[in-house]
mmCIF file of C-alpha atoms and ligand atoms in Angstrom:
data_model
loop_
_atom_site.group_PDB
_atom_site.id
_atom_site.type_symbol
_atom_site.label_atom_id
_atom_site.label_comp_id
_atom_site.label_asym_id
_atom_site.label_seq_id
_atom_site.Cartn_x
_atom_site.Cartn_y
_atom_site.Cartn_z
ATOM 1 C CA MET M 1 16.286 3.700 -11.786
ATOM 2 C CA GLU M 2 17.493 4.434 -8.245
ATOM 3 C CA ASN M 3 17.696 8.163 -9.053
ATOM 4 C CA ASN M 4 14.035 8.143 -10.132
ATOM 5 C CA LEU M 5 13.080 6.450 -6.872
ATOM 6 C CA TRP M 6 14.891 9.100 -4.823
ATOM 7 C CA ASN M 7 13.214 11.838 -6.891
ATOM 8 C CA TYR M 8 9.761 10.448 -6.052
ATOM 9 C CA ILE M 9 10.644 10.711 -2.353
ATOM 10 C CA GLN M 10 11.543 14.384 -2.825
ATOM 11 C CA SER M 11 8.421 15.034 -4.901
ATOM 12 C CA VAL M 12 6.133 13.731 -2.157
ATOM 13 C CA LYS M 13 7.873 15.996 0.369
ATOM 14 C CA ASN M 14 7.587 18.991 -1.979
ATOM 15 C CA GLN M 15 3.999 18.408 -3.127
ATOM 16 C CA SER M 16 2.541 16.999 0.115
ATOM 17 C CA PRO M 17 -0.345 15.157 -1.595
ATOM 18 C CA LEU M 18 -3.651 14.967 0.283
ATOM 19 C CA VAL M 19 -4.377 11.284 0.853
ATOM 20 C CA HIS M 20 -7.950 10.320 1.756
ATOM 21 C CA ASN M 21 -7.989 7.082 3.788
ATOM 22 C CA ILE M 22 -10.962 4.885 4.486
ATOM 23 C CA THR M 23 -9.057 2.553 6.710
ATOM 24 C CA ASN M 24 -9.294 0.333 9.741
ATOM 25 C CA PHE M 25 -9.574 1.287 13.402
ATOM 26 C CA VAL M 26 -6.386 -0.604 14.276
ATOM 27 C CA VAL M 27 -4.034 1.448 12.124
ATOM 28 C CA MET M 28 -5.601 4.874 11.597
ATOM 29 C CA ASN M 29 -3.051 6.631 13.789
ATOM 30 C CA ASN M 30 -0.101 4.612 12.469
ATOM 31 C CA THR M 31 -0.929 5.291 8.842
ATOM 32 C CA ALA M 32 -1.705 8.974 9.375
ATOM 33 C CA ASN M 33 1.675 9.392 11.075
ATOM 34 C CA ALA M 34 3.449 7.414 8.340
ATOM 35 C CA LEU M 35 1.939 9.696 5.684
ATOM 36 C CA LEU M 36 2.973 12.812 7.622
ATOM 37 C CA ALA M 37 6.477 11.385 8.052
ATOM 38 C CA VAL M 38 6.981 10.982 4.286
ATOM 39 C CA GLY M 39 5.633 14.499 3.664
ATOM 40 C CA ALA M 40 2.068 13.700 2.616
ATOM 41 C CA SER M 41 -1.109 15.044 4.211
ATOM 42 C CA PRO M 42 -3.548 12.400 5.544
ATOM 43 C CA ILE M 43 -7.295 12.676 6.072
ATOM 44 C CA MET M 44 -9.309 9.792 7.505
ATOM 45 C CA SER M 45 -12.968 10.052 6.528
ATOM 46 C CA HIS M 46 -15.773 7.553 5.930
ATOM 47 C CA ALA M 47 -19.137 9.348 6.269
ATOM 48 C CA LYS M 48 -21.189 8.527 3.183
ATOM 49 C CA SER M 49 -22.446 12.107 2.893
ATOM 50 C CA GLU M 50 -18.964 13.555 2.431
ATOM 51 C CA ILE M 51 -17.154 10.806 0.499
ATOM 52 C CA LYS M 52 -17.587 12.269 -2.988
ATOM 53 C CA ASP M 53 -16.452 15.731 -1.847
ATOM 54 C CA MET M 54 -13.481 14.212 -0.020
ATOM 55 C CA VAL M 55 -12.431 12.199 -3.063
ATOM 56 C CA SER M 56 -12.699 15.283 -5.254
ATOM 57 C CA ILE M 57 -10.328 17.372 -3.081
ATOM 58 C CA SER M 58 -7.832 14.534 -2.514
ATOM 59 C CA ASN M 59 -4.855 13.505 -4.623
ATOM 60 C CA ALA M 60 -5.332 9.828 -3.772
ATOM 61 C CA VAL M 61 -7.809 7.534 -2.036
ATOM 62 C CA VAL M 62 -6.665 4.529 0.024
ATOM 63 C CA ILE M 63 -9.296 1.901 0.822
ATOM 64 C CA ASN M 64 -8.320 -0.621 3.487
ATOM 65 C CA ILE M 65 -10.861 -3.252 4.508
ATOM 66 C CA GLY M 66 -9.198 -4.240 7.780
ATOM 67 C CA THR M 67 -12.201 -3.599 10.052
ATOM 68 C CA LEU M 68 -14.943 -3.136 7.510
ATOM 69 C CA ASP M 69 -18.661 -3.338 8.340
ATOM 70 C CA GLU M 70 -21.872 -2.830 6.405
ATOM 71 C CA TYR M 71 -21.752 0.976 6.740
ATOM 72 C CA TRP M 72 -18.060 1.340 5.943
ATOM 73 C CA SER M 73 -18.283 -1.017 2.995
ATOM 74 C CA ASP M 74 -20.908 1.277 1.412
ATOM 75 C CA SER M 75 -18.575 4.229 1.971
ATOM 76 C CA MET M 76 -15.718 2.302 0.360
ATOM 77 C CA LEU M 77 -17.790 1.458 -2.708
ATOM 78 C CA ILE M 78 -18.903 5.081 -3.134
ATOM 79 C CA ALA M 79 -15.276 6.196 -2.881
ATOM 80 C CA ALA M 80 -13.962 3.542 -5.270
ATOM 81 C CA GLU M 81 -16.644 4.346 -7.851
ATOM 82 C CA GLU M 82 -15.964 8.089 -7.588
ATOM 83 C CA ALA M 83 -12.201 7.611 -7.817
ATOM 84 C CA HIS M 84 -12.581 5.333 -10.834
ATOM 85 C CA HIS M 85 -14.948 7.647 -12.689
ATOM 86 C CA THR M 86 -12.852 10.744 -11.950
ATOM 87 C CA LYS M 87 -9.597 8.924 -12.792
ATOM 88 C CA LYS M 88 -8.245 9.595 -9.286
ATOM 89 C CA THR M 89 -5.393 7.433 -8.021
ATOM 90 C CA TRP M 90 -6.773 4.873 -5.607
ATOM 91 C CA VAL M 91 -5.159 2.016 -3.693
ATOM 92 C CA LEU M 92 -6.810 -1.143 -2.391
ATOM 93 C CA ASP M 93 -5.415 -2.910 0.667
ATOM 94 C CA PRO M 94 -7.307 -6.243 0.831
ATOM 95 C CA VAL M 95 -6.651 -6.921 4.516
ATOM 96 C CA GLY M 96 -7.669 -10.469 5.450
ATOM 97 C CA ALA M 97 -8.779 -11.378 1.923
ATOM 98 C CA GLY M 98 -9.973 -14.972 1.924
ATOM 99 C CA ALA M 99 -10.651 -14.994 5.664
ATOM 100 C CA THR M 100 -14.421 -14.443 5.383
ATOM 101 C CA ALA M 101 -17.128 -14.509 2.736
ATOM 102 C CA PHE M 102 -18.090 -10.935 3.657
ATOM 103 C CA ARG M 103 -14.598 -9.629 2.925
ATOM 104 C CA ASP M 104 -14.467 -11.478 -0.374
ATOM 105 C CA GLU M 105 -17.887 -10.163 -1.389
ATOM 106 C CA ILE M 106 -16.862 -6.547 -0.783
ATOM 107 C CA LEU M 107 -13.466 -7.075 -2.409
ATOM 108 C CA SER M 108 -15.080 -8.448 -5.579
ATOM 109 C CA LYS M 109 -17.260 -5.330 -5.792
ATOM 110 C CA LEU M 110 -14.309 -3.001 -5.120
ATOM 111 C CA LEU M 111 -12.195 -4.672 -7.824
ATOM 112 C CA GLU M 112 -14.809 -3.714 -10.433
ATOM 113 C CA PHE M 113 -13.649 -0.092 -9.942
ATOM 114 C CA LYS M 114 -10.133 -1.029 -11.042
ATOM 115 C CA PRO M 115 -7.746 0.035 -8.282
ATOM 116 C CA THR M 116 -4.714 1.961 -9.535
ATOM 117 C CA VAL M 117 -2.590 -0.155 -7.194
ATOM 118 C CA ILE M 118 -3.373 -3.213 -5.059
ATOM 119 C CA ARG M 119 -0.990 -3.780 -2.132
ATOM 120 C CA GLY M 120 -1.321 -6.888 -0.009
ATOM 121 C CA ASN M 121 0.684 -9.733 1.459
ATOM 122 C CA ALA M 122 1.021 -12.943 -0.541
ATOM 123 C CA SER M 123 -1.917 -14.765 1.062
ATOM 124 C CA GLU M 124 -4.176 -11.789 0.472
ATOM 125 C CA ILE M 125 -3.173 -11.448 -3.173
ATOM 126 C CA ILE M 126 -3.714 -15.175 -3.777
ATOM 127 C CA ALA M 127 -7.108 -15.081 -2.077
ATOM 128 C CA LEU M 128 -8.067 -11.868 -3.886
ATOM 129 C CA ALA M 129 -7.407 -13.472 -7.242
ATOM 130 C CA LYS M 130 -9.401 -16.453 -6.066
ATOM 131 C CA ALA M 131 -6.514 -18.451 -7.509
ATOM 132 C CA ASN M 132 -6.781 -20.570 -4.486
ATOM 133 C CA LYS M 133 -9.085 -19.938 -1.544
ATOM 134 C CA THR M 134 -6.099 -19.630 0.766
ATOM 135 C CA ILE M 135 -7.263 -19.263 4.307
ATOM 136 C CA THR M 136 -5.378 -16.138 5.215
ATOM 137 C CA LYS M 137 -4.384 -16.472 8.869
ATOM 138 C CA GLY M 138 -6.357 -13.395 9.918
ATOM 139 C CA VAL M 139 -4.347 -10.541 8.448
ATOM 140 C CA ASP M 140 -0.942 -12.253 8.382
ATOM 141 C CA SER M 141 0.442 -14.045 5.367
ATOM 142 C CA THR M 142 0.895 -17.816 5.226
ATOM 143 C CA ALA M 143 2.623 -17.675 1.858
ATOM 144 C CA GLU M 144 5.826 -16.209 0.413
ATOM 145 C CA SER M 145 5.562 -13.311 -2.033
ATOM 146 C CA ASN M 146 6.816 -15.311 -5.036
ATOM 147 C CA GLU M 147 3.924 -17.774 -4.548
ATOM 148 C CA ALA M 148 1.508 -14.977 -5.364
ATOM 149 C CA ILE M 149 2.997 -13.920 -8.731
ATOM 150 C CA THR M 150 0.461 -15.874 -10.815
ATOM 151 C CA ALA M 151 -2.399 -14.461 -8.773
ATOM 152 C CA ALA M 152 -0.954 -10.951 -9.143
ATOM 153 C CA LYS M 153 -0.726 -11.346 -12.914
ATOM 154 C CA TYR M 154 -4.404 -12.377 -12.959
ATOM 155 C CA LEU M 155 -5.308 -9.143 -11.141
ATOM 156 C CA VAL M 156 -3.128 -7.033 -13.464
ATOM 157 C CA GLU M 157 -4.740 -8.593 -16.528
ATOM 158 C CA ASN M 158 -8.336 -8.417 -15.316
ATOM 159 C CA PHE M 159 -8.380 -5.068 -13.507
ATOM 160 C CA GLN M 160 -5.447 -3.190 -15.098
ATOM 161 C CA SER M 161 -4.037 -2.544 -11.632
ATOM 162 C CA VAL M 162 -0.427 -2.422 -10.543
ATOM 163 C CA VAL M 163 -0.046 -5.161 -7.924
ATOM 164 C CA CYS M 164 2.422 -5.062 -5.023
ATOM 165 C CA ILE M 165 2.934 -8.324 -3.165
ATOM 166 C CA SER M 166 4.662 -7.414 0.090
ATOM 167 C CA GLY M 167 6.854 -9.735 2.120
ATOM 168 C CA ALA M 168 10.541 -10.570 2.620
ATOM 169 C CA THR M 169 10.806 -9.556 -1.027
ATOM 170 C CA ASP M 170 8.286 -7.015 -2.219
ATOM 171 C CA ILE M 171 7.246 -7.832 -5.787
ATOM 172 C CA ILE M 172 5.662 -5.063 -7.860
ATOM 173 C CA ILE M 173 4.015 -6.205 -11.088
ATOM 174 C CA ASP M 174 2.325 -4.465 -14.029
ATOM 175 C CA ASP M 175 1.462 -5.590 -17.562
ATOM 176 C CA LYS M 176 5.074 -5.192 -18.711
ATOM 177 C CA GLU M 177 7.530 -5.542 -15.843
ATOM 178 C CA MET M 178 8.245 -7.111 -12.482
ATOM 179 C CA TYR M 179 10.305 -5.368 -9.795
ATOM 180 C CA PHE M 180 11.841 -7.049 -6.751
ATOM 181 C CA VAL M 181 12.594 -5.015 -3.621
ATOM 182 C CA GLU M 182 14.834 -6.771 -1.089
ATOM 183 C CA ASN M 183 14.723 -4.062 1.596
ATOM 184 C CA GLY M 184 12.954 -4.477 4.966
ATOM 185 C CA HIS M 185 13.409 -6.472 8.168
ATOM 186 C CA PRO M 186 11.471 -9.473 9.582
ATOM 187 C CA LEU M 187 10.755 -7.536 12.783
ATOM 188 C CA MET M 188 8.465 -5.313 10.685
ATOM 189 C CA THR M 189 5.917 -8.128 10.653
ATOM 190 C CA LYS M 190 5.589 -7.766 14.426
ATOM 191 C CA VAL M 191 4.375 -4.170 14.182
ATOM 192 C CA THR M 192 0.703 -3.957 13.289
ATOM 193 C CA GLY M 193 -0.042 -1.428 10.607
ATOM 194 C CA LEU M 194 3.170 -1.492 8.584
ATOM 195 C CA GLY M 195 1.450 -3.192 5.658
ATOM 196 C CA CYS M 196 -1.384 -0.676 5.929
ATOM 197 C CA SER M 197 1.235 2.085 6.142
ATOM 198 C CA ALA M 198 2.830 0.675 2.980
ATOM 199 C CA SER M 199 -0.516 0.980 1.163
ATOM 200 C CA ALA M 200 -1.052 4.530 2.406
ATOM 201 C CA ILE M 201 2.461 5.582 1.369
ATOM 202 C CA VAL M 202 1.923 3.923 -2.023
ATOM 203 C CA GLY M 203 -1.171 6.115 -2.394
ATOM 204 C CA ALA M 204 0.852 9.252 -1.731
ATOM 205 C CA PHE M 205 3.623 8.247 -4.145
ATOM 206 C CA ALA M 206 1.394 7.033 -6.958
ATOM 207 C CA SER M 207 -0.699 10.221 -6.741
ATOM 208 C CA ILE M 208 2.233 12.459 -7.749
ATOM 209 C CA ALA M 209 3.582 10.226 -10.522
ATOM 210 C CA GLU M 210 2.659 9.304 -14.072
ATOM 211 C CA ASN M 211 4.445 5.976 -13.612
ATOM 212 C CA LYS M 212 2.335 4.204 -10.990
ATOM 213 C CA THR M 213 4.589 1.136 -10.986
ATOM 214 C CA GLU M 214 7.887 2.937 -10.409
ATOM 215 C CA SER M 215 6.359 5.211 -7.749
ATOM 216 C CA THR M 216 5.001 2.127 -5.960
ATOM 217 C CA VAL M 217 8.512 0.656 -6.035
ATOM 218 C CA ALA M 218 9.834 3.896 -4.524
ATOM 219 C CA ALA M 219 7.293 3.742 -1.703
ATOM 220 C CA MET M 220 8.193 0.135 -0.868
ATOM 221 C CA VAL M 221 11.939 0.837 -1.008
ATOM 222 C CA LEU M 222 11.528 3.827 1.314
ATOM 223 C CA LEU M 223 9.521 1.852 3.877
ATOM 224 C CA GLY M 224 11.865 -1.116 3.615
ATOM 225 C CA ILE M 225 15.044 0.926 4.128
ATOM 226 C CA ALA M 226 13.373 2.858 6.961
ATOM 227 C CA GLY M 227 12.534 -0.468 8.613
ATOM 228 C CA GLU M 228 16.070 -1.810 8.203
ATOM 229 C CA LEU M 229 17.755 1.292 9.583
ATOM 230 C CA ALA M 230 15.202 1.786 12.379
ATOM 231 C CA GLU M 231 15.613 -1.829 13.502
ATOM 232 C CA LYS M 232 19.278 -1.201 14.195
ATOM 233 C CA ASN M 233 18.244 1.261 16.940
ATOM 234 C CA SER M 234 15.247 -0.709 18.230
ATOM 235 C CA ALA M 235 15.003 -3.093 21.194
ATOM 236 C CA GLY M 236 11.862 -4.708 19.747
ATOM 237 C CA PRO M 237 8.612 -3.987 17.886
ATOM 238 C CA GLY M 238 7.566 -1.226 20.291
ATOM 239 C CA SER M 239 10.549 1.004 19.605
ATOM 240 C CA LEU M 240 10.639 -0.068 15.938
ATOM 241 C CA GLN M 241 7.104 1.301 15.533
ATOM 242 C CA MET M 242 8.348 4.719 16.652
ATOM 243 C CA ASN M 243 11.852 4.643 15.136
ATOM 244 C CA ILE M 244 10.523 3.765 11.686
ATOM 245 C CA LEU M 245 8.531 7.017 11.669
ATOM 246 C CA ASP M 246 11.689 8.995 12.403
ATOM 247 C CA LYS M 247 13.531 7.277 9.549
ATOM 248 C CA LEU M 248 10.660 7.787 7.102
ATOM 249 C CA TYR M 249 10.923 11.460 8.002
ATOM 250 C CA ASN M 250 14.674 12.015 8.030
ATOM 251 C CA ILE M 251 16.215 9.406 5.696
ATOM 252 C CA SER M 252 19.248 10.912 3.997
ATOM 253 C CA GLU M 253 20.209 10.644 0.334
ATOM 254 C CA GLN M 254 23.316 8.733 1.416
ATOM 255 C CA GLU M 255 21.286 6.272 3.530
ATOM 256 C CA PHE M 256 18.942 5.727 0.583
ATOM 257 C CA PHE M 257 21.597 5.052 -2.055
ATOM 258 C CA GLU M 258 23.732 2.941 0.313
ATOM 259 C CA ASN M 259 20.817 0.622 1.129
ATOM 260 C CA VAL M 260 18.436 0.468 -1.849
ATOM 261 C CA LYS M 261 18.083 -3.101 -3.130
ATOM 262 C CA VAL M 262 15.833 -3.284 -6.180
ATOM 263 C CA SER M 263 15.977 -5.341 -9.383
ATOM 264 C CA LYS M 264 13.788 -5.674 -12.462
ATOM 265 C CA LYS M 265 12.834 -8.709 -14.570
HETATM 266 N N1 LIG L 1 10.233 -11.298 6.225
HETATM 267 C C1 LIG L 1 10.394 -10.000 5.955
HETATM 268 N N2 LIG L 1 11.630 -9.469 5.828
HETATM 269 C C2 LIG L 1 11.801 -8.144 5.566
HETATM 270 N N3 LIG L 1 10.771 -7.266 5.409
HETATM 271 C C3 LIG L 1 9.521 -7.754 5.533
HETATM 272 C C4 LIG L 1 9.258 -9.124 5.788
HETATM 273 N N4 LIG L 1 7.900 -9.299 5.829
HETATM 274 C C5 LIG L 1 7.361 -8.089 5.600
HETATM 275 N N5 LIG L 1 8.321 -7.157 5.415
HETATM 276 C C6 LIG L 1 8.100 -5.724 5.154
HETATM 277 O O1 LIG L 1 7.129 -5.288 6.090
HETATM 278 C C7 LIG L 1 6.198 -4.368 5.487
HETATM 279 C C8 LIG L 1 4.787 -4.913 5.668
HETATM 280 O O2 LIG L 1 4.636 -5.982 4.789
HETATM 281 P P1 LIG L 1 3.676 -7.232 5.142
HETATM 282 O O3 LIG L 1 3.974 -7.713 6.501
HETATM 283 O O4 LIG L 1 3.817 -8.175 3.987
HETATM 284 O O5 LIG L 1 2.237 -6.561 5.082
HETATM 285 P P2 LIG L 1 0.929 -6.959 5.936
HETATM 286 O O6 LIG L 1 1.204 -6.340 7.272
HETATM 287 O O7 LIG L 1 -0.192 -6.285 5.183
HETATM 288 O O8 LIG L 1 0.862 -8.455 5.962
HETATM 289 C C9 LIG L 1 6.646 -4.224 4.039
HETATM 290 O O9 LIG L 1 7.452 -3.062 3.936
HETATM 291 C C10 LIG L 1 7.510 -5.463 3.784
HETATM 292 O O10 LIG L 1 8.521 -5.220 2.826
HETATM 293 C C1 LIG L 2 -4.859 -6.694 13.184
HETATM 294 C C2 LIG L 2 -5.860 -6.086 12.278
HETATM 295 N N1 LIG L 2 -7.163 -6.498 12.246
HETATM 296 C C3 LIG L 2 -7.935 -5.862 11.371
HETATM 297 S S1 LIG L 2 -7.050 -4.670 10.550
HETATM 298 C C4 LIG L 2 -5.590 -5.056 11.380
HETATM 299 C C5 LIG L 2 -4.297 -4.353 11.114
HETATM 300 C C6 LIG L 2 -3.589 -4.969 9.951
HETATM 301 O O1 LIG L 2 -2.465 -4.179 9.665
HETATM 302 P P1 LIG L 2 -1.315 -4.695 8.671
HETATM 303 O O2 LIG L 2 -1.984 -5.376 7.520
HETATM 304 O O3 LIG L 2 -0.583 -3.463 8.284
HETATM 305 O O4 LIG L 2 -0.493 -5.654 9.477
HETATM 306 MG MG1 LIG L 3 -1.992 -5.957 5.782
#
């Protein structure tokens, strides 16, 4: 499996998929730079009048509700509907799911367009599945990833999505398998936008692959290893934010195979 994961990393560099992001103000720059670092081509766009055209020219759409409002939520719904109907890869990042009724209302509508992949932290996945109205502490998780497995399975079953629960262990679930990625570093939780970057990178990887589950695993392994290796050269979250971009860009085959930690159940 590890060889497949490395091959996805090369394919993204070679194909440079165009990834359309309707994302939050906090992380636009971070996620655009993360996509460039892995070899993809980002475009951030949310004007209702251009959404359908943008979806049609893109390889993937990433919808991130971090700072949504009534205008942006309309744009997101247009994009999700267009991606669904044109069978375009699209990723949902349910930032702050469960925190407000407005977010949950928009998320319920977005789910109807069956995201290819849903990537969120454990609290968000639990809240999204309404398994338990966990009060997500803003955008940070108050639960461990394994506590969200039941909720993730509910989303897989009801929306045919691949679900990635991120955390100390990233858990990637589809209707057949469950993957566990042990890469990453706790300091990554102190850099805003790394979860959003994970979702954007998942969009790039899933867009170039038939196997949406395995390509999602590859994206999470890449980000996790980049975080681990970057942390070794970082004095804190400020330098980690920059060093992780360098490692996403220049990770070597040796660094990948020496550090990858993934298992399947
Ligand atoms: N405790 C941890 N140990 C190692 N890696 C972590 C930990 N928590 C999160 N990560 C990594 O940080 C990145 C962001 O995940 P997460 O913090 O769960 O997303 P979000 O920012 O959306 O809450 C992921 O690559 C994840 O694997
Ligand atoms: C702090 C904050 N508030 C709204 S979006 C956002 C960024 C969340 O980024 P991530 O989920 O990657 O930590
Ligand atoms: Mg997040």
